[in-house]
Short mmCIF file of C-alpha atoms in Angstrom, two decimals:
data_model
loop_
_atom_site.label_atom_id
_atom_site.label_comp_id
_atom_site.label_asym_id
_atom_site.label_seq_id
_atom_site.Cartn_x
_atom_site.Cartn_y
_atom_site.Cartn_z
CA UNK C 669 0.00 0.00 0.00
CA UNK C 670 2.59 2.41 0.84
CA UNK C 671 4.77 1.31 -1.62
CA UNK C 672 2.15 1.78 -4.34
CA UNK C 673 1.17 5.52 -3.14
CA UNK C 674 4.93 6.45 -2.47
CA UNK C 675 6.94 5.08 -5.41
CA UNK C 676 5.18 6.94 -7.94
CA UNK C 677 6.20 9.78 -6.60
CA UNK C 678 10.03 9.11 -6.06
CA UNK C 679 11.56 10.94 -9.40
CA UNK C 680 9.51 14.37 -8.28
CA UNK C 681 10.22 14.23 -4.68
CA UNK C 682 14.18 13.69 -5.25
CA UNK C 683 13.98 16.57 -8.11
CA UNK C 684 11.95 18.78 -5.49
CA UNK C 685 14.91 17.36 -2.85
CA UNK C 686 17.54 18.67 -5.08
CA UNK C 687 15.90 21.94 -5.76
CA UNK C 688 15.84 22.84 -1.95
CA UNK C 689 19.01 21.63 -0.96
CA UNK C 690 21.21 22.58 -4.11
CA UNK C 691 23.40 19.73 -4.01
CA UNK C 692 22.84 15.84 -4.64
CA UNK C 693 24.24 14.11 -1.70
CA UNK C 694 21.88 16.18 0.96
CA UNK C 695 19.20 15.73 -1.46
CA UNK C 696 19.56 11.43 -1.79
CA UNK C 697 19.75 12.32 2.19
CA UNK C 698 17.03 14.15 2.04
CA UNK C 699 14.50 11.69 0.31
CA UNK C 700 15.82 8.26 2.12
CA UNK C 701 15.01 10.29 5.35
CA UNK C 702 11.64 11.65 3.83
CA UNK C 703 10.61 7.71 3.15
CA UNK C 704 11.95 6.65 6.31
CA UNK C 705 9.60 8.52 8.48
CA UNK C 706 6.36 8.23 5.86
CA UNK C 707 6.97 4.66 6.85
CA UNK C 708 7.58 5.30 10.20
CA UNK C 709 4.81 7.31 10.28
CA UNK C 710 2.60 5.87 7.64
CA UNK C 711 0.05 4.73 10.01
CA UNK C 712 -0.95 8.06 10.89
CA UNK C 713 -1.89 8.37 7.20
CA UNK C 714 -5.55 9.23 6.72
CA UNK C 715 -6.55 7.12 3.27
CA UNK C 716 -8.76 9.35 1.50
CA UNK C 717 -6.81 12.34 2.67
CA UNK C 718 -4.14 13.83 0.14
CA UNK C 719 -0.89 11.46 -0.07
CA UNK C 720 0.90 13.81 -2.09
CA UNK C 721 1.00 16.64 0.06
CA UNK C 722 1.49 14.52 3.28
CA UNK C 723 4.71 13.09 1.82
CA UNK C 724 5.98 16.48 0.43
CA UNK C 725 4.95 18.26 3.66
CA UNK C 726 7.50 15.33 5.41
CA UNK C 727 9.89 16.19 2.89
CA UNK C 728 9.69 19.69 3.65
CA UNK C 729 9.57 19.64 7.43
CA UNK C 730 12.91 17.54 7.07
CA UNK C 731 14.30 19.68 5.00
CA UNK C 732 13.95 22.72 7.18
CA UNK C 733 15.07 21.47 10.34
CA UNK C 734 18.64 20.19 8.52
CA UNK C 735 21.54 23.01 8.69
CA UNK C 736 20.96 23.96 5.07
CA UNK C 737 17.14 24.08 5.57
CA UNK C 738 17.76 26.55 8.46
CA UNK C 739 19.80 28.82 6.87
CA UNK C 740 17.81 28.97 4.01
CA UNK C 741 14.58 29.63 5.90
CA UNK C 742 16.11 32.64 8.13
CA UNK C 743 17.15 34.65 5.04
CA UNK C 744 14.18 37.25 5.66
CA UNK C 745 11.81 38.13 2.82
CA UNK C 746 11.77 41.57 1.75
CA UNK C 747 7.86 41.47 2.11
CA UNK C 748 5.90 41.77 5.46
CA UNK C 749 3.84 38.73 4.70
CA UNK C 750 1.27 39.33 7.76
CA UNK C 751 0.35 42.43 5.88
CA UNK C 752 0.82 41.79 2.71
CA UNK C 753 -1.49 39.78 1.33
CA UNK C 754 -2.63 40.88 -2.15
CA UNK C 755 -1.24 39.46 -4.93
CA UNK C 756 1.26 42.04 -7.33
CA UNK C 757 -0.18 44.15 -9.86
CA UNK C 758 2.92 45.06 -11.83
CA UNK C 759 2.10 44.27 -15.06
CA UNK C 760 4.73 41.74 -17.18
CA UNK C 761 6.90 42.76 -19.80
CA UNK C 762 6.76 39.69 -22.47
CA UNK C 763 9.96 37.28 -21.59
CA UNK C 764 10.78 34.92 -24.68
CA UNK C 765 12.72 32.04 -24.04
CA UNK C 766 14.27 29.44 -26.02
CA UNK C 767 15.89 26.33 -25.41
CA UNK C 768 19.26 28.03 -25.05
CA UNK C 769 18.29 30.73 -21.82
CA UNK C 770 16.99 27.24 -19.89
CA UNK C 771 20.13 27.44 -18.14
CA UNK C 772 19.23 31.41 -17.21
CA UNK C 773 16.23 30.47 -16.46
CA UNK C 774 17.36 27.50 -13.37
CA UNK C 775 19.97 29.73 -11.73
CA UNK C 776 17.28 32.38 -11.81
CA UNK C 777 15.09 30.17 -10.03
CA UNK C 778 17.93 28.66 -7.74
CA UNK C 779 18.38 32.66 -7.10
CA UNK C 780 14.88 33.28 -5.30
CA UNK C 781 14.56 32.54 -2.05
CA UNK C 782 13.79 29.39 -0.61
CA UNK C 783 9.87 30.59 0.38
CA UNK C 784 9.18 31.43 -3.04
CA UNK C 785 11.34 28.77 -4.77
CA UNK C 786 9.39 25.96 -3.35
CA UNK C 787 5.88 27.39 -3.98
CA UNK C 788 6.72 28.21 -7.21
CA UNK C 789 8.14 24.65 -8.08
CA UNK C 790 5.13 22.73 -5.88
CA UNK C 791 2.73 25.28 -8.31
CA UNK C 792 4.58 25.18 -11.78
CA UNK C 793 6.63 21.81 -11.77
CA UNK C 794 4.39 20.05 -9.68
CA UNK C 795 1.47 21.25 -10.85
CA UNK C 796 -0.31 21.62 -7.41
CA UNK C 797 -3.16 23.31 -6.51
CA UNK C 798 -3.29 25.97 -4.13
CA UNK C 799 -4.73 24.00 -1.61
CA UNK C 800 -2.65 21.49 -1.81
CA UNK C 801 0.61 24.02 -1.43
CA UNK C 802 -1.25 25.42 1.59
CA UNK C 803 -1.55 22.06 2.99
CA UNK C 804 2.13 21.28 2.16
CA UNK C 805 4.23 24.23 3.26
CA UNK C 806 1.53 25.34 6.08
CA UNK C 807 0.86 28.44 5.41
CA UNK C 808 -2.66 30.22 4.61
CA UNK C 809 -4.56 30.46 1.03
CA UNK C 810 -3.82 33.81 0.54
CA UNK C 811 -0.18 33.98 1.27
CA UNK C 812 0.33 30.78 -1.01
CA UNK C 813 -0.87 33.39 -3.83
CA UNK C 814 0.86 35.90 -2.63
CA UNK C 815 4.17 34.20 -2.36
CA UNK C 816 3.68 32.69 -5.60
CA UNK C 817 2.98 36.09 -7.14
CA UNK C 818 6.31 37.90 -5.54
CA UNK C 819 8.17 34.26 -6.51
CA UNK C 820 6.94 35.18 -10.15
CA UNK C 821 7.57 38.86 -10.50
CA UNK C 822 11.38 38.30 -8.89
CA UNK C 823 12.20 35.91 -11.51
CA UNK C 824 10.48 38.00 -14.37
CA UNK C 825 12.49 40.70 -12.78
CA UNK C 826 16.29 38.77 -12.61
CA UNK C 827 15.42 37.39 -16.10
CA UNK C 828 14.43 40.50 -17.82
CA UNK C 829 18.05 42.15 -15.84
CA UNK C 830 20.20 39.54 -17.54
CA UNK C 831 19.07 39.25 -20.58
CA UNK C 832 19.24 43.22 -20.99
CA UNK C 833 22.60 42.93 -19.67
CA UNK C 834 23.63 39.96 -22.32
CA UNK C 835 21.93 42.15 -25.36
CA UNK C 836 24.13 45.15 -24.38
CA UNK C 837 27.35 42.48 -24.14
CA UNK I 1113 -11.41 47.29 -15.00
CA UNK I 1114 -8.47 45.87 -16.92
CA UNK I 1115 -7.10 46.35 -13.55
CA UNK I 1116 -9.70 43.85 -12.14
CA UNK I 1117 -9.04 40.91 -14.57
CA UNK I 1118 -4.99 41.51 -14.84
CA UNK I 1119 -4.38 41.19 -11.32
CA UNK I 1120 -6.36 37.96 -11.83
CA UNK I 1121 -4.27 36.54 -14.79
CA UNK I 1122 -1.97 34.42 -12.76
CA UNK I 1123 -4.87 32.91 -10.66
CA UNK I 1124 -6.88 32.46 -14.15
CA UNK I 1125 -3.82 30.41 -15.32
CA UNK I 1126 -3.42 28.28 -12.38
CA UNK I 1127 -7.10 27.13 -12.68
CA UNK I 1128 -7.78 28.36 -9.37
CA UNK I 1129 -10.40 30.69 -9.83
CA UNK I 1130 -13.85 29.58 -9.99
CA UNK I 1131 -16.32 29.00 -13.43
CA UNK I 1132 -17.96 32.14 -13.16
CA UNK I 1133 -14.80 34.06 -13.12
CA UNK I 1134 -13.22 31.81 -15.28
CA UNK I 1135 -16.14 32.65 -17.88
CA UNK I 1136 -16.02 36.73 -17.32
CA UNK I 1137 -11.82 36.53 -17.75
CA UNK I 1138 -12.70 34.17 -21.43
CA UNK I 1139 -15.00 37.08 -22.48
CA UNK I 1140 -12.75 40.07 -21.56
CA UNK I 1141 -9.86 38.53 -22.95
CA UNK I 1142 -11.89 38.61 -26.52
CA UNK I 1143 -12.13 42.14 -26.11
CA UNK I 1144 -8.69 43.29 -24.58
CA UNK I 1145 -5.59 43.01 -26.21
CA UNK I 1146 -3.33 44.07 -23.39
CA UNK I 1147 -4.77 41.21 -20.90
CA UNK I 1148 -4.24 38.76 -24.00
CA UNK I 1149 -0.78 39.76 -24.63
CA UNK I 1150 0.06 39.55 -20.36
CA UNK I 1151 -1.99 35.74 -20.53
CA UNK I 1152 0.72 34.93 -23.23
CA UNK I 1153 3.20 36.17 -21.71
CA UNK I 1154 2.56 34.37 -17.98
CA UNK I 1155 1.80 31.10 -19.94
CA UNK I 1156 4.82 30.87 -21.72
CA UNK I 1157 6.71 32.05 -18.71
CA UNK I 1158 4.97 28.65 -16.79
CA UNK I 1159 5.36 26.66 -19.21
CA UNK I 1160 9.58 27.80 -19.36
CA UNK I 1161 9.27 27.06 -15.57
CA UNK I 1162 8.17 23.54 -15.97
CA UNK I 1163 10.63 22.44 -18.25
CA UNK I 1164 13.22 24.41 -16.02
CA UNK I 1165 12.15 22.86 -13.13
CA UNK I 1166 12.10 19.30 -14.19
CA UNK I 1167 15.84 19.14 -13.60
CA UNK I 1168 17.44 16.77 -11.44
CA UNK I 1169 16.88 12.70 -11.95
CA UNK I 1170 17.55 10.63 -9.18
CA UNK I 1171 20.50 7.78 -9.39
CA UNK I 1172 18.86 3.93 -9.84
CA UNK I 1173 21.36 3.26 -6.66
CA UNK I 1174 19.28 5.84 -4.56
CA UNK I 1175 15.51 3.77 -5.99
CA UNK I 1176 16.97 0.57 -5.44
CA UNK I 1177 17.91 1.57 -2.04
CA UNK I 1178 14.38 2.76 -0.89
CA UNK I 1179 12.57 0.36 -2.83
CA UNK I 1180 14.46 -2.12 -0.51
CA UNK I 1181 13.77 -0.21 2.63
CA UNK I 1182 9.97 0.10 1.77
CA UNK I 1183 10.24 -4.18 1.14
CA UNK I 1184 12.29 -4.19 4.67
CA UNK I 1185 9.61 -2.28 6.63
CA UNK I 1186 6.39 -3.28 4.77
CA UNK I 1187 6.93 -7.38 4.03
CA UNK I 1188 7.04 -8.30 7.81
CA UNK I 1189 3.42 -7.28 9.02
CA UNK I 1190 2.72 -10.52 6.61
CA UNK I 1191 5.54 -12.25 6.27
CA UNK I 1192 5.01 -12.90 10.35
CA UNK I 1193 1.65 -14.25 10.13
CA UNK I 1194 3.21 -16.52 7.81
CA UNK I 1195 7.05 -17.33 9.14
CA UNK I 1196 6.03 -17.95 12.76
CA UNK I 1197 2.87 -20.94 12.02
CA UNK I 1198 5.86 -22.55 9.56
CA UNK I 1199 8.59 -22.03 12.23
CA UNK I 1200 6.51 -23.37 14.93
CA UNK I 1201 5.65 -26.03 12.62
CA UNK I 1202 9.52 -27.07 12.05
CA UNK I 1203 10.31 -26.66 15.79
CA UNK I 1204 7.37 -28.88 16.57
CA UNK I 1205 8.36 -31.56 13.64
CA UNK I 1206 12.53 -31.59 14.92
CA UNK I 1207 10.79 -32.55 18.55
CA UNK I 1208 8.80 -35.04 17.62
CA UNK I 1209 11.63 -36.28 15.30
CA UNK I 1210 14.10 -35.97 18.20
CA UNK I 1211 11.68 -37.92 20.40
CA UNK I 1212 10.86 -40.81 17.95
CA UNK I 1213 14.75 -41.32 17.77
CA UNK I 1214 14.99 -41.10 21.58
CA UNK I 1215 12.35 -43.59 22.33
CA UNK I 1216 13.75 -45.57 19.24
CA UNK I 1217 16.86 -45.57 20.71
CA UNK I 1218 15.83 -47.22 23.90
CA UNK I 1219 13.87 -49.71 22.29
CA UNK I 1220 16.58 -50.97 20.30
CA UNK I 1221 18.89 -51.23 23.62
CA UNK I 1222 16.26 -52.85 25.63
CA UNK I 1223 16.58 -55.18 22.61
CA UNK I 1224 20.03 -55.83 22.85
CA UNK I 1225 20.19 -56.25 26.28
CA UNK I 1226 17.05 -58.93 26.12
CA UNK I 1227 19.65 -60.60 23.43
CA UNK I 1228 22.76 -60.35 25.81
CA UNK I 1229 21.01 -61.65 28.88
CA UNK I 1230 19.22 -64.69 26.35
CA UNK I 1231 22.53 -65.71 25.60
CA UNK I 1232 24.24 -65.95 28.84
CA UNK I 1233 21.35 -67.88 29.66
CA UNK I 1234 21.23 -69.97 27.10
CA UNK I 1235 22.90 -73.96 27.80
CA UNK I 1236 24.96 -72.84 24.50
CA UNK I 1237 25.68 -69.39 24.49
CA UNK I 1238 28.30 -69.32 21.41
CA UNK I 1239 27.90 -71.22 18.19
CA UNK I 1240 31.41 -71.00 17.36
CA UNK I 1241 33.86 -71.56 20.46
CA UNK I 1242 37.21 -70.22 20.16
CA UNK I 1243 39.66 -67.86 21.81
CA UNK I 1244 41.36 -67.19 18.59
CA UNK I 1245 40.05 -64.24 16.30
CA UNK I 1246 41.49 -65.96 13.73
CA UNK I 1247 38.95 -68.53 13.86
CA UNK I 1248 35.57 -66.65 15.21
CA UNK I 1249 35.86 -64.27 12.44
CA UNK I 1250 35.71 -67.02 9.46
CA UNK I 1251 32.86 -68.68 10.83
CA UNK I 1252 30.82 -65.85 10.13
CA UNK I 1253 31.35 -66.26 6.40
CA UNK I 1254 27.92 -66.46 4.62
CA UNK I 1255 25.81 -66.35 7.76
CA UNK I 1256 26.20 -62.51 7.79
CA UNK I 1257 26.19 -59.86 4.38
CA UNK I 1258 29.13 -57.95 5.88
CA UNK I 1259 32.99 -58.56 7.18
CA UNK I 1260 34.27 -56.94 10.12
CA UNK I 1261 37.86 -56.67 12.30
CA UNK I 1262 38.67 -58.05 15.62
CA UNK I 1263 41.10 -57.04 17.52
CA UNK I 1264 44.04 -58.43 19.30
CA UNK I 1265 43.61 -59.02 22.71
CA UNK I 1266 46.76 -60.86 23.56
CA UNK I 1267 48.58 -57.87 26.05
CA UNK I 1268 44.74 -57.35 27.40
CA UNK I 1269 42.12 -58.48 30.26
CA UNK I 1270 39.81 -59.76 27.65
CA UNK I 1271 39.04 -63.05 26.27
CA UNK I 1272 37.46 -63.93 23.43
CA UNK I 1273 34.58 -66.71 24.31
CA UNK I 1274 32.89 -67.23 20.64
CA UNK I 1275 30.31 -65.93 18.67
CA UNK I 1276 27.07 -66.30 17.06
CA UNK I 1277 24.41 -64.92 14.53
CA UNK I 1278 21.77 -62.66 16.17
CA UNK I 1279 18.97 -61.08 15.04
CA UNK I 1280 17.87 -57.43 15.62
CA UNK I 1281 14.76 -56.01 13.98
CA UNK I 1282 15.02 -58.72 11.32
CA UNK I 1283 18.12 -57.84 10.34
CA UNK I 1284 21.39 -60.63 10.67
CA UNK I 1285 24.06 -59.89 12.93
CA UNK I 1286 27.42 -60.76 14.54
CA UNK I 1287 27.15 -61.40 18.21
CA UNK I 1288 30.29 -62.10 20.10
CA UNK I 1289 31.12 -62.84 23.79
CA UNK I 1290 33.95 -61.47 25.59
CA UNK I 1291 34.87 -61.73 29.36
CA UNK I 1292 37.23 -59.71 31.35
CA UNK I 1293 37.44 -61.54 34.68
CA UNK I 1294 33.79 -63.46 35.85
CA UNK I 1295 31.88 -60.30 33.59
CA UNK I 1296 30.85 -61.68 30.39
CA UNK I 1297 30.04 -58.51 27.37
CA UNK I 1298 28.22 -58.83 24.29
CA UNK I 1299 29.61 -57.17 21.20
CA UNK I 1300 27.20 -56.63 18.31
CA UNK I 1301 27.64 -55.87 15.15
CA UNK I 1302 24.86 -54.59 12.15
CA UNK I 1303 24.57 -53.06 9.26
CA UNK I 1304 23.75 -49.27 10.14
CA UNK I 1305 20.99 -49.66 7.11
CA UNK I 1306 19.03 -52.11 9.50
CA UNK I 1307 18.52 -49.58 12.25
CA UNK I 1308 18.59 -46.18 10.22
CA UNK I 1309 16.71 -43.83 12.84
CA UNK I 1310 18.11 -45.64 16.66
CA UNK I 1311 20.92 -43.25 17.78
CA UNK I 1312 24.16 -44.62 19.30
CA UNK I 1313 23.73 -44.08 23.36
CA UNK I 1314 27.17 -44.72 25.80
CA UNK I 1315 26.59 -44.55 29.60
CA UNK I 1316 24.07 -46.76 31.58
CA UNK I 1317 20.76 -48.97 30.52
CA UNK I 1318 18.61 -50.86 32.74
CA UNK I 1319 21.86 -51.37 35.03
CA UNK I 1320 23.92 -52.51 32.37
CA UNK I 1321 26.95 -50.40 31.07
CA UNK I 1322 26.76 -49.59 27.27
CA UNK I 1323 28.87 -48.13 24.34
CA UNK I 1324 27.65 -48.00 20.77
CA UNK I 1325 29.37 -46.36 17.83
CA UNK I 1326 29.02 -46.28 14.12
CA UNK I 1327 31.73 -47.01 11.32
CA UNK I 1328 32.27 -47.74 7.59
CA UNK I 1329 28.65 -48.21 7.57
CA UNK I 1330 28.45 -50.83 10.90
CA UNK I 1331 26.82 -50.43 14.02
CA UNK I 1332 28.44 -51.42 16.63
CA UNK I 1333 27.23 -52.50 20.12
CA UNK I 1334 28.96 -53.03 23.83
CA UNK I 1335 26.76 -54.13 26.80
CA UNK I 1336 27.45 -56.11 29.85
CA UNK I 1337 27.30 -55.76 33.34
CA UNK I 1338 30.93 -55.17 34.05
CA UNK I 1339 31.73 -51.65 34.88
CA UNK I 1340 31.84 -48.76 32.45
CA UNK I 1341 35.38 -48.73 32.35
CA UNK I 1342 35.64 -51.83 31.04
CA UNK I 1343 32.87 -51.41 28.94
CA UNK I 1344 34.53 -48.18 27.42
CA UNK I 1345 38.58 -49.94 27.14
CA UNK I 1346 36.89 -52.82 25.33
CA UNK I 1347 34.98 -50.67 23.29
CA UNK I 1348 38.49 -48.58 22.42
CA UNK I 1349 40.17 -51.88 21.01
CA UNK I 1350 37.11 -53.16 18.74
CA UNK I 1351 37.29 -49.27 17.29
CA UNK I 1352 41.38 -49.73 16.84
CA UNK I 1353 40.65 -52.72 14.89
CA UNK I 1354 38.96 -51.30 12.73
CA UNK I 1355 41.04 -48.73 11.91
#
């Protein structure tokens, strides 16, 4: 049973893993200590209730409380979230990418900080729902939006900075 | 109220907002170009973002590893139900094998000693009457389907009395009569195939003193009431003869 809910999900968790940790030892660490304690703690499971976003919320909570989780979670946002909780207006400038800025693109999101790299990954890459990034990283409806908006406009923001800067090169 | 739907454009794409505003954005974005152009824009951008983000591929060592964990952690919750019944089963079917050959075991001595005690009753104890090895041993020729060694007993307290053919569990056998002072011992001798499951027992039966060994496919057998010393030394020279 566990097997059959968990191992589908192996490839995305490590790649998820790797994003937060930014290097591949931690994050094979990382994911055997993720499916350690959903093991551990599989019992607990509700069936019925979201597997996905238990075992990525396990993930996460691991993550955090390692040294490179901790240090990545105090770097402060620039944003008040307990005030801020409407989504950015700026309006986008038009960003076209080909296959060749993908590179630009990953250190851009490796750039942002680890609150809005990991919504935007759980909403883009893992194609979650906003509930179900709520339910994974713990934090309210309206500050998943509102993270994922700032996550968004940052990397429109570094993107649209280098590539002016490689056009004037 | 571009206002109103652009600062909706991100939820729109998501698919988080609901079918009524998911209808209103499809009709204003017929009508407004700028809102269009911003939906392109953001889609592309997510779209870049997925294929960015699928990045990293784990190593087969690092699968193969967990998938054996999982099997480690998840097989035993059935496995147990199933391991301890056939454990208890085997555990169960090695004591009741042990005990068969135990009570086999004293069956076939209680045998033997019936046999030993027979014979030293009997008017004619030995069918072949000789000290001399030399002569005992021949006599057994085509009475028995085997060949054994006896030893030599000439620097020793024994004395070789004679022999004759007993029978043990249907099976032909050498029976020969020693005596170290006024104690009289029966050897035997059988084929081990005659007696597969009986164990080999030394120490004390029924008051008797006992020794019993196996070799090259014999069974041999040492009983009479001299003491266990004796018993034992005797025992020592029919296994050095053989040897």
């Amino acid at each position: 049973m566990f097997a059959e809910l968990a191992m589908p999900l192996f490839d995305q968790l490590y790649n998820f893993a790797h994003w937060l940790t930014q290097d591949r030892s931690e994050a094979e660490d990382l994911v055997q200590e993720t499916y350690s304690k959903a093991l551990r703690g599989f019992s607990s499971f509700q069936p019925g209730t979201n597997f996905r976003a238990w075992i990525y919320r396990i993930l996460r909570n691991t993550f955090l409380t390692s040294r490179t989780g901790l240090q990545a979670a105090n770097t402060p946002l620039e944003v008040d979230e307990a005030t801020e909780t409407l989504a950015v207006t700026e309006t986008p400038e038009s960003i076209f990418l080909d296959h060749t800025d993908q590179k630009l693109l990953r250190d851009a999101i490796d750039a942002l900080p680890l609150h809005y790299r990991e919504v935007l990954l759980l909403c883009d890459v893992e194609d979650m729902s906003y509930k179900e990034i709520a339910e994974t990283v713990g934090i309210p409806l309206g500050t998943v939006m509102s993270r994922l908006a700032r996550a968004r406009g940052e990397l429109r923001k570094t993107l649209q900075d280098k590539l002016a800067r490689r056009s004037n090169d | 109220m571009t206002d109103a739907f652009s600062i909706k454009i991100e939820t729109y794409l998501d698919g988080e907002l609901n079918a009524e505003e998911m209808r209103a954005m499809d009709v204003h974005l017929r009508q407004c170009s700028t809102c269009s152009a911003d939906v392109l824009a953001q889609l592309q951008m997510k779209r870049a973002n997925k294929m960015a983000g699928l990045r990293y591929s784990p190593s087969p060592a690092l699968r193969s590893k967990i998938q054996h964990k999982i099997l480690r952690n998840t097989s035993p919750s059935w496995q147990r139900w199933l391991v301890i019944p056939v454990l208890a089963v085997l555990l169960i079917g090695c004591g009741l094998y042990a005990l068969q050959i135990h009570r086999s075991s004293n069956q076939l001595y209680s045998e033997l000693i019936d046999l030993h005690v027979a014979t030293l009753a009997s008017a004619n104890p030995v069918d072949v009457v000789s000290t001399d090895r030399h002569t005992v041993k021949p006599w057994f020729q085509g009475k028995i389907p085997f060949t054994f060694s006896l030893p030599e007993l000439t620097n020793s307290d024994f004395t070789l009395i004679g022999g004759r053919v007993a029978y043990l569990r249907q099976a032909p056998g050498a029976q020969l009569i020693y005596q170290i002072r006024k104690h009289q011992i029966s050897v035997f001798i059988f084929q081990d195939k005659a007696l597969s499951n009986a164990a080999a027992m030394t120490g004390k039966k029924f008051s008797f003193s006992t020794d019993g060994w196996s070799s090259n496919g014999l069974r041999y057998f040492v009983i009479g009431d001299a003491s266990a010393d004796d018993i034992q030394r005797l025992a020592q020279l029919l296994k050095s003869a053989q040897s």
